Amino acid sequence: MNYNSINHLARLAANPPQFYLNARKMRLVGLLERLCQELELTIAQLELARRRYEGVGAWLAASDEPLLRALAIYLQGSTALGTTVRPLGRNEHDVDLIAHNRNGTPIAPAIVKAAVGRRLKENGHYAPLLEEKARCWRLTYANEFHLDITPSIPNPACGNGGELVPDKAAREWKASNPKGYRSLFERRAALVPQLRVTAVDRAMVSKSGEVEPFPDTEGFKCILQRIVQIAKRHRDVHFEHLPLGLAPISVILTTLLSQSYEFCVRQFVYDTEFDLLCDVLRRMPHFIEQQSDGRRTLWFVWNETTQGENFAEKWNDDARLPQAFFRWHAQAVTDLEVLADLQGMDVISKHLGGAFGSSLATKVMNTLTAGVSENRSSGMLKVAPGIGLTTAAVAATPVRANTFFGAP
């Protein structure tokens, strides 16, 4: 390689052109997609969960108890939305169910909840797995998942098919709308963003054999779902060693991110999915409503599908909660945005470990390292300025084969 070529590579490394920057972001999307795949329920786990909750529904509906004859069991929460994230420190996923009494009358929620509990206790299989919670009954399948079963009845005051579920103490009903919430989320998730990279960069890659960075530039399976999973996992790691109860609940993150996603997709065009991810995360707080009663700030994150459900109601009783949210949000934005500036798998792996958990980052990076080692051994691995490792024919320096990745 002559002196002029070396200078050219140095200039590219210091000021990589937009195509190289986009290629680097495409590589990050591939990493984050694999990270999300490790967090969610597998197809086999989803099928097992389906069989479990359908069995519970059949058992409850077969009761002679009048309150249970018209029950319909269905998924709600992250499993229904496709945004599950494996909890830190345990293997079980949380699977949230609604036991909806379609002919329900406005009786005390504690009575309906007790009827569900009695019926479950009559089953010799369910009884040892059963645990009573404040609003629901929990069936714990060790090393699999928890089934949380919350009773509900129709909400006659909601014209959008809303329901009433027990409050925390099961003393009265409160408005909710799990099916309406899911429908709205799915409509937003179906919105397709405008990405320049799909129209320009990917076409150039396929036609000219230009850069194809390692790992493969796979996109997100579903962008909104992946954004929610990434935010939830970052939250879990951020609050792991902080006092219990400070972390923003998942429905707040999901609601704000889905609103932000719709706004961003309808208003802007982005170079890559990574740019969209960062902007959606950055704009989350714009959709929090604030009011003042003259003494303090009141916070509202409304359930848009029914009247009167404020997901942030606890923020108005504990000033630490909104403060904790905004601290987490600032850190999450920083941790995501800085990824685009990092080069080198070791550096990226360390940063991912700090943001999303070291064991998860190690698992994801190990699968990539295996692919890098295979390409190194075949002589296909190169280093491209502004991108890093690549297997494509670009202005790149070949990497010598060895038996230990990272050593010359």
Short mmCIF file of C-alpha atoms in Angstrom, two decimals:
data_model
loop_
_atom_site.label_atom_id
_atom_site.label_comp_id
_atom_site.label_asym_id
_atom_site.label_seq_id
_atom_site.Cartn_x
_atom_site.Cartn_y
_atom_site.Cartn_z
CA MET A 1 0.00 0.00 0.00
CA ASN A 2 1.52 3.34 -1.03
CA TYR A 3 1.72 6.55 0.99
CA ASN A 4 -1.27 8.18 -0.76
CA SER A 5 -3.49 5.15 -0.04
CA ILE A 6 -2.54 5.26 3.63
CA ASN A 7 -3.41 8.96 3.80
CA HIS A 8 -6.74 8.26 2.09
CA LEU A 9 -7.64 5.57 4.63
CA ALA A 10 -6.66 7.86 7.48
CA ARG A 11 -8.90 10.64 6.17
CA LEU A 12 -11.81 8.21 5.81
CA ALA A 13 -11.36 6.97 9.37
CA ALA A 14 -11.33 10.52 10.72
CA ASN A 15 -14.24 11.75 8.57
CA PRO A 16 -16.19 8.74 7.28
CA PRO A 17 -18.67 9.61 4.51
CA GLN A 18 -22.39 9.31 5.18
CA PHE A 19 -22.60 5.93 3.51
CA TYR A 20 -20.07 4.49 5.95
CA LEU A 21 -21.85 6.09 8.92
CA ASN A 22 -25.14 4.60 7.78
CA ALA A 23 -23.51 1.21 7.33
CA ARG A 24 -22.21 1.39 10.90
CA LYS A 25 -25.73 2.20 12.17
CA MET A 26 -27.13 -0.67 10.14
CA ARG A 27 -24.67 -2.94 11.92
CA LEU A 28 -25.88 -1.62 15.28
CA VAL A 29 -29.47 -2.38 14.32
CA GLY A 30 -28.39 -5.96 13.65
CA LEU A 31 -26.80 -6.14 17.10
CA LEU A 32 -29.85 -4.71 18.85
CA GLU A 33 -32.17 -7.04 16.94
CA ARG A 34 -30.22 -10.04 18.19
CA LEU A 35 -30.27 -8.60 21.70
CA CYS A 36 -34.08 -8.34 21.56
CA GLN A 37 -34.36 -11.90 20.27
CA GLU A 38 -32.57 -13.09 23.40
CA LEU A 39 -35.02 -11.20 25.64
CA GLU A 40 -38.37 -12.39 24.30
CA LEU A 41 -40.41 -15.53 24.59
CA THR A 42 -39.54 -18.14 21.99
CA ILE A 43 -42.19 -19.57 19.68
CA ALA A 44 -42.19 -22.75 21.77
CA GLN A 45 -42.66 -20.75 24.99
CA LEU A 46 -45.50 -18.77 23.44
CA GLU A 47 -47.22 -21.96 22.36
CA LEU A 48 -46.80 -23.45 25.84
CA ALA A 49 -48.20 -20.29 27.41
CA ARG A 50 -51.16 -20.42 25.04
CA ARG A 51 -51.94 -24.02 26.03
CA ARG A 52 -51.61 -23.10 29.71
CA TYR A 53 -53.97 -20.14 29.64
CA GLU A 54 -56.49 -21.86 27.40
CA GLY A 55 -56.56 -24.70 29.93
CA VAL A 56 -57.14 -22.23 32.76
CA GLY A 57 -59.93 -20.58 30.80
CA ALA A 58 -61.66 -23.89 30.11
CA TRP A 59 -61.43 -24.87 33.79
CA LEU A 60 -62.89 -21.59 34.99
CA ALA A 61 -65.68 -21.55 32.39
CA ALA A 62 -66.72 -25.11 33.31
CA SER A 63 -67.57 -24.02 36.86
CA ASP A 64 -71.11 -24.12 38.22
CA GLU A 65 -70.45 -20.70 39.75
CA PRO A 66 -72.72 -18.20 37.92
CA LEU A 67 -70.02 -15.53 38.08
CA LEU A 68 -67.66 -17.69 36.04
CA ARG A 69 -69.91 -19.17 33.36
CA ALA A 70 -69.44 -16.30 30.92
CA LEU A 71 -65.68 -15.90 31.41
CA ALA A 72 -63.38 -15.26 28.46
CA ILE A 73 -59.61 -15.54 29.04
CA TYR A 74 -57.28 -13.51 26.84
CA LEU A 75 -53.78 -12.06 26.85
CA GLN A 76 -52.96 -8.51 27.81
CA GLY A 77 -49.73 -6.62 28.42
CA SER A 78 -46.32 -7.31 26.90
CA THR A 79 -47.06 -10.86 25.74
CA ALA A 80 -50.09 -9.64 23.78
CA LEU A 81 -48.10 -6.73 22.33
CA GLY A 82 -44.97 -8.73 21.48
CA THR A 83 -42.77 -6.64 23.78
CA THR A 84 -41.74 -9.22 26.39
CA VAL A 85 -38.43 -8.77 28.19
CA ARG A 86 -36.97 -11.49 30.40
CA PRO A 87 -36.82 -10.16 33.98
CA LEU A 88 -33.39 -9.69 35.52
CA GLY A 89 -32.37 -12.31 38.05
CA ARG A 90 -34.98 -14.95 37.21
CA ASN A 91 -36.00 -17.16 34.32
CA GLU A 92 -39.77 -16.70 34.41
CA HIS A 93 -41.48 -14.34 32.02
CA ASP A 94 -44.63 -12.53 33.16
CA VAL A 95 -47.72 -13.47 31.15
CA ASP A 96 -50.72 -11.25 31.97
CA LEU A 97 -54.25 -12.52 31.42
CA ILE A 98 -57.70 -11.02 31.71
CA ALA A 99 -60.58 -13.17 32.95
CA HIS A 100 -63.42 -11.14 31.49
CA ASN A 101 -66.99 -11.79 32.63
CA ARG A 102 -68.94 -10.68 29.57
CA ASN A 103 -72.21 -10.68 31.52
CA GLY A 104 -70.68 -9.07 34.58
CA THR A 105 -72.75 -6.83 36.81
CA PRO A 106 -71.27 -4.05 38.95
CA ILE A 107 -70.70 -6.11 42.10
CA ALA A 108 -67.67 -5.72 44.33
CA PRO A 109 -64.45 -6.74 42.54
CA ALA A 110 -63.31 -8.69 45.60
CA ILE A 111 -66.29 -11.02 45.15
CA VAL A 112 -65.42 -11.77 41.51
CA LYS A 113 -61.74 -12.21 42.38
CA ALA A 114 -62.60 -14.60 45.23
CA ALA A 115 -64.78 -16.71 42.90
CA VAL A 116 -61.86 -17.08 40.48
CA GLY A 117 -59.56 -18.09 43.33
CA ARG A 118 -61.97 -20.70 44.72
CA ARG A 119 -62.33 -22.34 41.34
CA LEU A 120 -58.58 -22.50 40.76
CA LYS A 121 -58.05 -24.06 44.20
CA GLU A 122 -60.45 -26.86 43.28
CA ASN A 123 -57.98 -28.06 40.65
CA GLY A 124 -55.24 -30.26 42.10
CA HIS A 125 -52.82 -29.12 39.40
CA TYR A 126 -53.40 -25.38 39.85
CA ALA A 127 -53.72 -25.26 43.63
CA PRO A 128 -50.00 -25.73 44.45
CA LEU A 129 -49.03 -23.16 41.83
CA LEU A 130 -51.47 -20.51 43.05
CA GLU A 131 -50.56 -17.26 44.78
CA GLU A 132 -52.94 -14.43 45.61
CA LYS A 133 -51.85 -10.93 44.60
CA ALA A 134 -53.54 -7.60 45.32
CA ARG A 135 -55.47 -7.41 42.02
CA CYS A 136 -55.09 -10.88 40.55
CA TRP A 137 -54.26 -14.55 41.01
CA ARG A 138 -50.84 -15.83 39.95
CA LEU A 139 -49.96 -19.30 38.69
CA THR A 140 -46.20 -19.80 38.84
CA TYR A 141 -44.65 -22.37 36.52
CA ALA A 142 -41.07 -22.60 37.77
CA ASN A 143 -38.43 -21.64 35.19
CA GLU A 144 -41.18 -20.97 32.61
CA PHE A 145 -43.49 -18.02 33.37
CA HIS A 146 -46.05 -16.52 35.71
CA LEU A 147 -49.68 -16.41 34.64
CA ASP A 148 -51.30 -13.40 36.30
CA ILE A 149 -55.10 -13.65 36.01
CA THR A 150 -56.98 -10.38 36.55
CA PRO A 151 -60.82 -10.39 36.61
CA SER A 152 -62.78 -7.79 34.69
CA ILE A 153 -66.35 -6.84 33.76
CA PRO A 154 -67.73 -4.58 30.99
CA ASN A 155 -67.53 -0.84 31.51
CA PRO A 156 -70.94 0.57 30.50
CA ALA A 157 -69.54 4.11 30.54
CA CYS A 158 -66.93 3.37 27.86
CA GLY A 159 -68.16 3.40 24.27
CA ASN A 160 -64.88 1.90 23.07
CA GLY A 161 -65.43 -1.58 24.51
CA GLY A 162 -63.67 -0.75 27.75
CA GLU A 163 -63.61 -2.86 30.89
CA LEU A 164 -63.46 -2.45 34.65
CA VAL A 165 -60.67 -4.12 36.62
CA PRO A 166 -60.01 -4.17 40.38
CA ASP A 167 -58.00 -1.36 41.88
CA LYS A 168 -54.85 -2.26 43.81
CA ALA A 169 -56.77 -3.20 46.96
CA ALA A 170 -59.65 -4.82 45.00
CA ARG A 171 -62.11 -2.55 46.82
CA GLU A 172 -63.57 -0.92 43.72
CA TRP A 173 -63.50 -1.11 39.95
CA LYS A 174 -61.35 1.15 37.81
CA ALA A 175 -61.50 1.87 34.09
CA SER A 176 -59.22 0.03 31.69
CA ASN A 177 -59.31 -1.26 28.11
CA PRO A 178 -56.76 -4.02 27.42
CA LYS A 179 -58.19 -4.96 24.03
CA GLY A 180 -58.53 -1.36 22.89
CA TYR A 181 -54.98 -0.60 24.04
CA ARG A 182 -53.63 -3.57 22.10
CA SER A 183 -55.54 -2.56 18.97
CA LEU A 184 -54.17 0.99 19.10
CA PHE A 185 -50.61 -0.26 19.66
CA GLU A 186 -50.89 -2.64 16.71
CA ARG A 187 -52.19 0.13 14.44
CA ARG A 188 -49.19 2.26 15.34
CA ALA A 189 -46.76 -0.64 14.98
CA ALA A 190 -48.08 -1.19 11.45
CA LEU A 191 -46.98 2.31 10.39
CA VAL A 192 -44.02 2.02 8.03
CA PRO A 193 -41.28 4.64 8.43
CA GLN A 194 -39.59 6.33 5.50
CA LEU A 195 -35.93 5.30 5.53
CA ARG A 196 -33.43 6.63 3.03
CA VAL A 197 -31.18 3.65 3.59
CA THR A 198 -33.69 1.25 2.05
CA ALA A 199 -34.04 3.29 -1.11
CA VAL A 200 -30.41 4.32 -1.61
CA ASP A 201 -27.80 2.53 0.46
CA ARG A 202 -29.22 -0.99 0.21
CA ALA A 203 -29.68 -0.57 -3.55
CA MET A 204 -26.09 0.56 -3.89
CA VAL A 205 -24.90 -2.40 -1.86
CA SER A 206 -26.76 -4.90 -4.02
CA LYS A 207 -25.78 -3.31 -7.36
CA SER A 208 -22.16 -2.46 -6.82
CA GLY A 209 -20.99 -4.94 -4.19
CA GLU A 210 -20.02 -2.13 -1.90
CA VAL A 211 -19.90 -2.31 1.88
CA GLU A 212 -21.77 -5.08 3.65
CA PRO A 213 -20.73 -4.65 7.27
CA PHE A 214 -20.51 -7.48 9.76
CA PRO A 215 -22.91 -8.59 11.18
CA ASP A 216 -25.41 -8.76 8.34
CA THR A 217 -27.47 -5.58 8.08
CA GLU A 218 -30.70 -7.19 9.17
CA GLY A 219 -33.43 -4.79 10.21
CA PHE A 220 -35.70 -4.85 13.22
CA LYS A 221 -38.41 -7.51 13.07
CA CYS A 222 -40.97 -4.90 14.12
CA ILE A 223 -39.49 -1.50 14.84
CA LEU A 224 -41.94 -0.26 17.48
CA GLN A 225 -41.90 -3.54 19.39
CA ARG A 226 -38.10 -3.58 19.35
CA ILE A 227 -37.90 0.03 20.55
CA VAL A 228 -40.13 -0.84 23.51
CA GLN A 229 -38.04 -3.92 24.34
CA ILE A 230 -34.79 -1.94 24.17
CA ALA A 231 -36.18 0.78 26.46
CA LYS A 232 -37.59 -1.73 28.96
CA ARG A 233 -34.34 -3.67 29.16
CA HIS A 234 -32.31 -0.49 29.62
CA ARG A 235 -34.73 0.55 32.39
CA ASP A 236 -34.36 -2.81 34.16
CA VAL A 237 -30.56 -2.56 34.17
CA HIS A 238 -30.58 1.13 35.13
CA PHE A 239 -32.78 0.53 38.19
CA GLU A 240 -31.38 -2.87 39.17
CA HIS A 241 -29.55 -1.55 42.26
CA LEU A 242 -31.83 1.40 43.05
CA PRO A 243 -34.71 1.33 45.57
CA LEU A 244 -37.63 -0.85 44.54
CA GLY A 245 -40.58 0.92 43.01
CA LEU A 246 -38.70 3.81 41.40
CA ALA A 247 -38.57 2.36 37.89
CA PRO A 248 -41.26 3.61 35.50
CA ILE A 249 -43.81 0.89 34.87
CA SER A 250 -43.84 -0.80 31.48
CA VAL A 251 -47.19 0.60 30.37
CA ILE A 252 -45.84 4.15 30.74
CA LEU A 253 -42.85 3.36 28.54
CA THR A 254 -44.99 1.52 26.01
CA THR A 255 -47.58 4.30 25.82
CA LEU A 256 -45.07 7.14 25.43
CA LEU A 257 -42.95 5.25 22.91
CA SER A 258 -45.94 4.29 20.76
CA GLN A 259 -47.12 7.90 20.70
CA SER A 260 -43.62 9.13 19.90
CA TYR A 261 -43.23 6.49 17.18
CA GLU A 262 -46.43 7.56 15.43
CA PHE A 263 -45.36 11.21 15.57
CA CYS A 264 -41.87 10.53 14.22
CA VAL A 265 -43.02 8.21 11.45
CA ARG A 266 -45.66 10.66 10.25
CA GLN A 267 -43.42 13.73 10.43
CA PHE A 268 -39.89 12.75 9.40
CA VAL A 269 -37.68 10.72 7.07
CA TYR A 270 -34.65 8.97 8.60
CA ASP A 271 -31.44 7.60 7.18
CA THR A 272 -31.61 4.32 9.15
CA GLU A 273 -33.74 2.49 11.69
CA PHE A 274 -31.12 3.40 14.28
CA ASP A 275 -31.76 7.12 13.72
CA LEU A 276 -35.49 6.49 14.11
CA LEU A 277 -34.90 4.53 17.33
CA CYS A 278 -32.91 7.37 18.86
CA ASP A 279 -35.44 10.03 17.86
CA VAL A 280 -38.43 8.06 19.16
CA LEU A 281 -36.66 7.56 22.49
CA ARG A 282 -35.59 11.20 22.64
CA ARG A 283 -39.14 12.53 22.13
CA MET A 284 -40.85 10.34 24.74
CA PRO A 285 -41.35 13.11 27.36
CA HIS A 286 -43.21 15.31 24.84
CA PHE A 287 -46.28 13.13 25.35
CA ILE A 288 -46.46 13.47 29.14
CA GLU A 289 -49.18 15.91 30.18
CA GLN A 290 -48.38 18.30 33.03
CA GLN A 291 -50.75 20.42 35.08
CA SER A 292 -50.33 22.55 38.18
CA ASP A 293 -52.70 22.79 41.11
CA GLY A 294 -50.88 25.86 42.41
CA ARG A 295 -48.72 23.86 44.81
CA ARG A 296 -47.15 21.14 42.68
CA THR A 297 -46.90 19.66 39.22
CA LEU A 298 -49.37 16.93 38.36
CA TRP A 299 -48.44 14.26 35.80
CA PHE A 300 -50.63 12.40 33.33
CA VAL A 301 -49.93 9.59 30.89
CA TRP A 302 -53.43 8.80 29.69
CA ASN A 303 -54.84 5.57 28.40
CA GLU A 304 -56.15 6.93 25.11
CA THR A 305 -58.67 4.10 24.70
CA THR A 306 -60.84 4.82 27.75
CA GLN A 307 -61.73 7.63 30.11
CA GLY A 308 -60.03 8.22 33.42
CA GLU A 309 -57.07 5.83 33.41
CA ASN A 310 -53.87 7.72 34.19
CA PHE A 311 -50.90 5.36 34.03
CA ALA A 312 -48.79 7.94 35.91
CA GLU A 313 -51.19 8.40 38.82
CA LYS A 314 -48.54 7.25 41.32
CA TRP A 315 -46.26 10.06 40.14
CA ASN A 316 -48.67 12.51 41.78
CA ASP A 317 -48.25 10.79 45.16
CA ASP A 318 -44.48 10.33 45.07
CA ALA A 319 -42.29 13.10 43.60
CA ARG A 320 -39.37 10.67 43.29
CA LEU A 321 -41.09 8.79 40.45
CA PRO A 322 -41.11 11.51 37.75
CA GLN A 323 -37.58 12.49 38.81
CA ALA A 324 -36.45 8.88 38.39
CA PHE A 325 -38.10 8.68 34.97
CA PHE A 326 -36.35 11.76 33.63
CA ARG A 327 -32.97 10.65 35.00
CA TRP A 328 -33.39 7.26 33.36
CA HIS A 329 -34.57 8.83 30.11
CA ALA A 330 -31.54 11.11 29.84
CA GLN A 331 -29.21 8.16 30.43
CA ALA A 332 -31.02 5.94 27.92
CA VAL A 333 -30.81 8.58 25.18
CA THR A 334 -27.10 9.08 25.86
CA ASP A 335 -26.35 5.35 25.91
CA LEU A 336 -28.11 4.78 22.58
CA GLU A 337 -26.76 7.81 20.74
CA VAL A 338 -23.14 7.20 21.73
CA LEU A 339 -23.27 3.73 20.18
CA ALA A 340 -23.05 5.25 16.71
CA ASP A 341 -19.65 6.77 17.55
CA LEU A 342 -18.06 3.58 18.88
CA GLN A 343 -15.68 1.46 16.82
CA GLY A 344 -14.34 -1.98 17.62
CA MET A 345 -16.30 -4.97 18.83
CA ASP A 346 -14.64 -4.94 22.26
CA VAL A 347 -15.61 -1.30 22.83
CA ILE A 348 -19.17 -1.87 21.60
CA SER A 349 -19.53 -5.01 23.72
CA LYS A 350 -18.43 -3.19 26.87
CA HIS A 351 -20.89 -0.36 26.24
CA LEU A 352 -23.75 -2.76 25.51
CA GLY A 353 -22.94 -4.60 28.73
CA GLY A 354 -23.21 -1.43 30.78
CA ALA A 355 -26.49 -0.41 29.15
CA PHE A 356 -28.26 -3.76 28.77
CA GLY A 357 -26.50 -6.20 31.09
CA SER A 358 -23.11 -7.85 30.76
CA SER A 359 -24.37 -11.44 30.44
CA LEU A 360 -26.79 -10.52 27.66
CA ALA A 361 -24.18 -8.48 25.79
CA THR A 362 -21.64 -11.29 26.12
CA LYS A 363 -24.09 -13.84 24.74
CA VAL A 364 -24.95 -11.67 21.74
CA MET A 365 -21.35 -10.73 21.01
CA ASN A 366 -20.17 -14.34 21.32
CA THR A 367 -22.44 -15.36 18.46
CA LEU A 368 -20.99 -12.54 16.38
CA THR A 369 -17.42 -13.39 17.33
CA ALA A 370 -17.96 -16.93 16.06
CA GLY A 371 -18.96 -15.51 12.67
CA VAL A 372 -16.01 -13.11 12.64
CA SER A 373 -13.60 -15.96 13.41
CA GLU A 374 -15.02 -18.02 10.56
CA ASN A 375 -14.62 -15.16 8.09
CA ARG A 376 -11.12 -14.41 9.42
CA SER A 377 -10.07 -18.01 8.87
CA SER A 378 -11.38 -17.93 5.30
CA GLY A 379 -9.51 -14.69 4.59
CA MET A 380 -12.73 -12.74 3.96
CA LEU A 381 -12.51 -10.45 7.00
CA LYS A 382 -11.24 -6.90 6.45
CA VAL A 383 -11.22 -3.59 8.30
CA ALA A 384 -12.96 -0.70 6.55
CA PRO A 385 -12.42 2.91 7.67
CA GLY A 386 -15.37 4.36 9.55
CA ILE A 387 -17.11 0.96 9.72
CA GLY A 388 -14.80 -1.57 11.31
CA LEU A 389 -14.89 -5.25 10.44
CA THR A 390 -16.38 -6.18 7.07
CA THR A 391 -16.46 -9.08 4.66
CA ALA A 392 -17.02 -6.96 1.54
CA ALA A 393 -14.72 -5.66 -1.18
CA VAL A 394 -14.06 -2.04 -0.18
CA ALA A 395 -11.05 0.09 0.63
CA ALA A 396 -10.07 -2.15 3.50
CA THR A 397 -7.03 -3.79 5.05
CA PRO A 398 -7.07 -7.63 5.15
CA VAL A 399 -6.98 -9.18 8.62
CA ARG A 400 -4.56 -12.08 9.02
CA ALA A 401 -5.99 -15.45 10.05
CA ASN A 402 -5.23 -16.71 13.54
CA THR A 403 -6.67 -19.04 16.14
CA PHE A 404 -7.60 -16.36 18.70
CA PHE A 405 -9.84 -13.45 17.78
CA GLY A 406 -8.27 -10.11 18.65
CA ALA A 407 -4.65 -11.26 18.64
CA PRO A 408 -2.37 -10.37 15.70
#
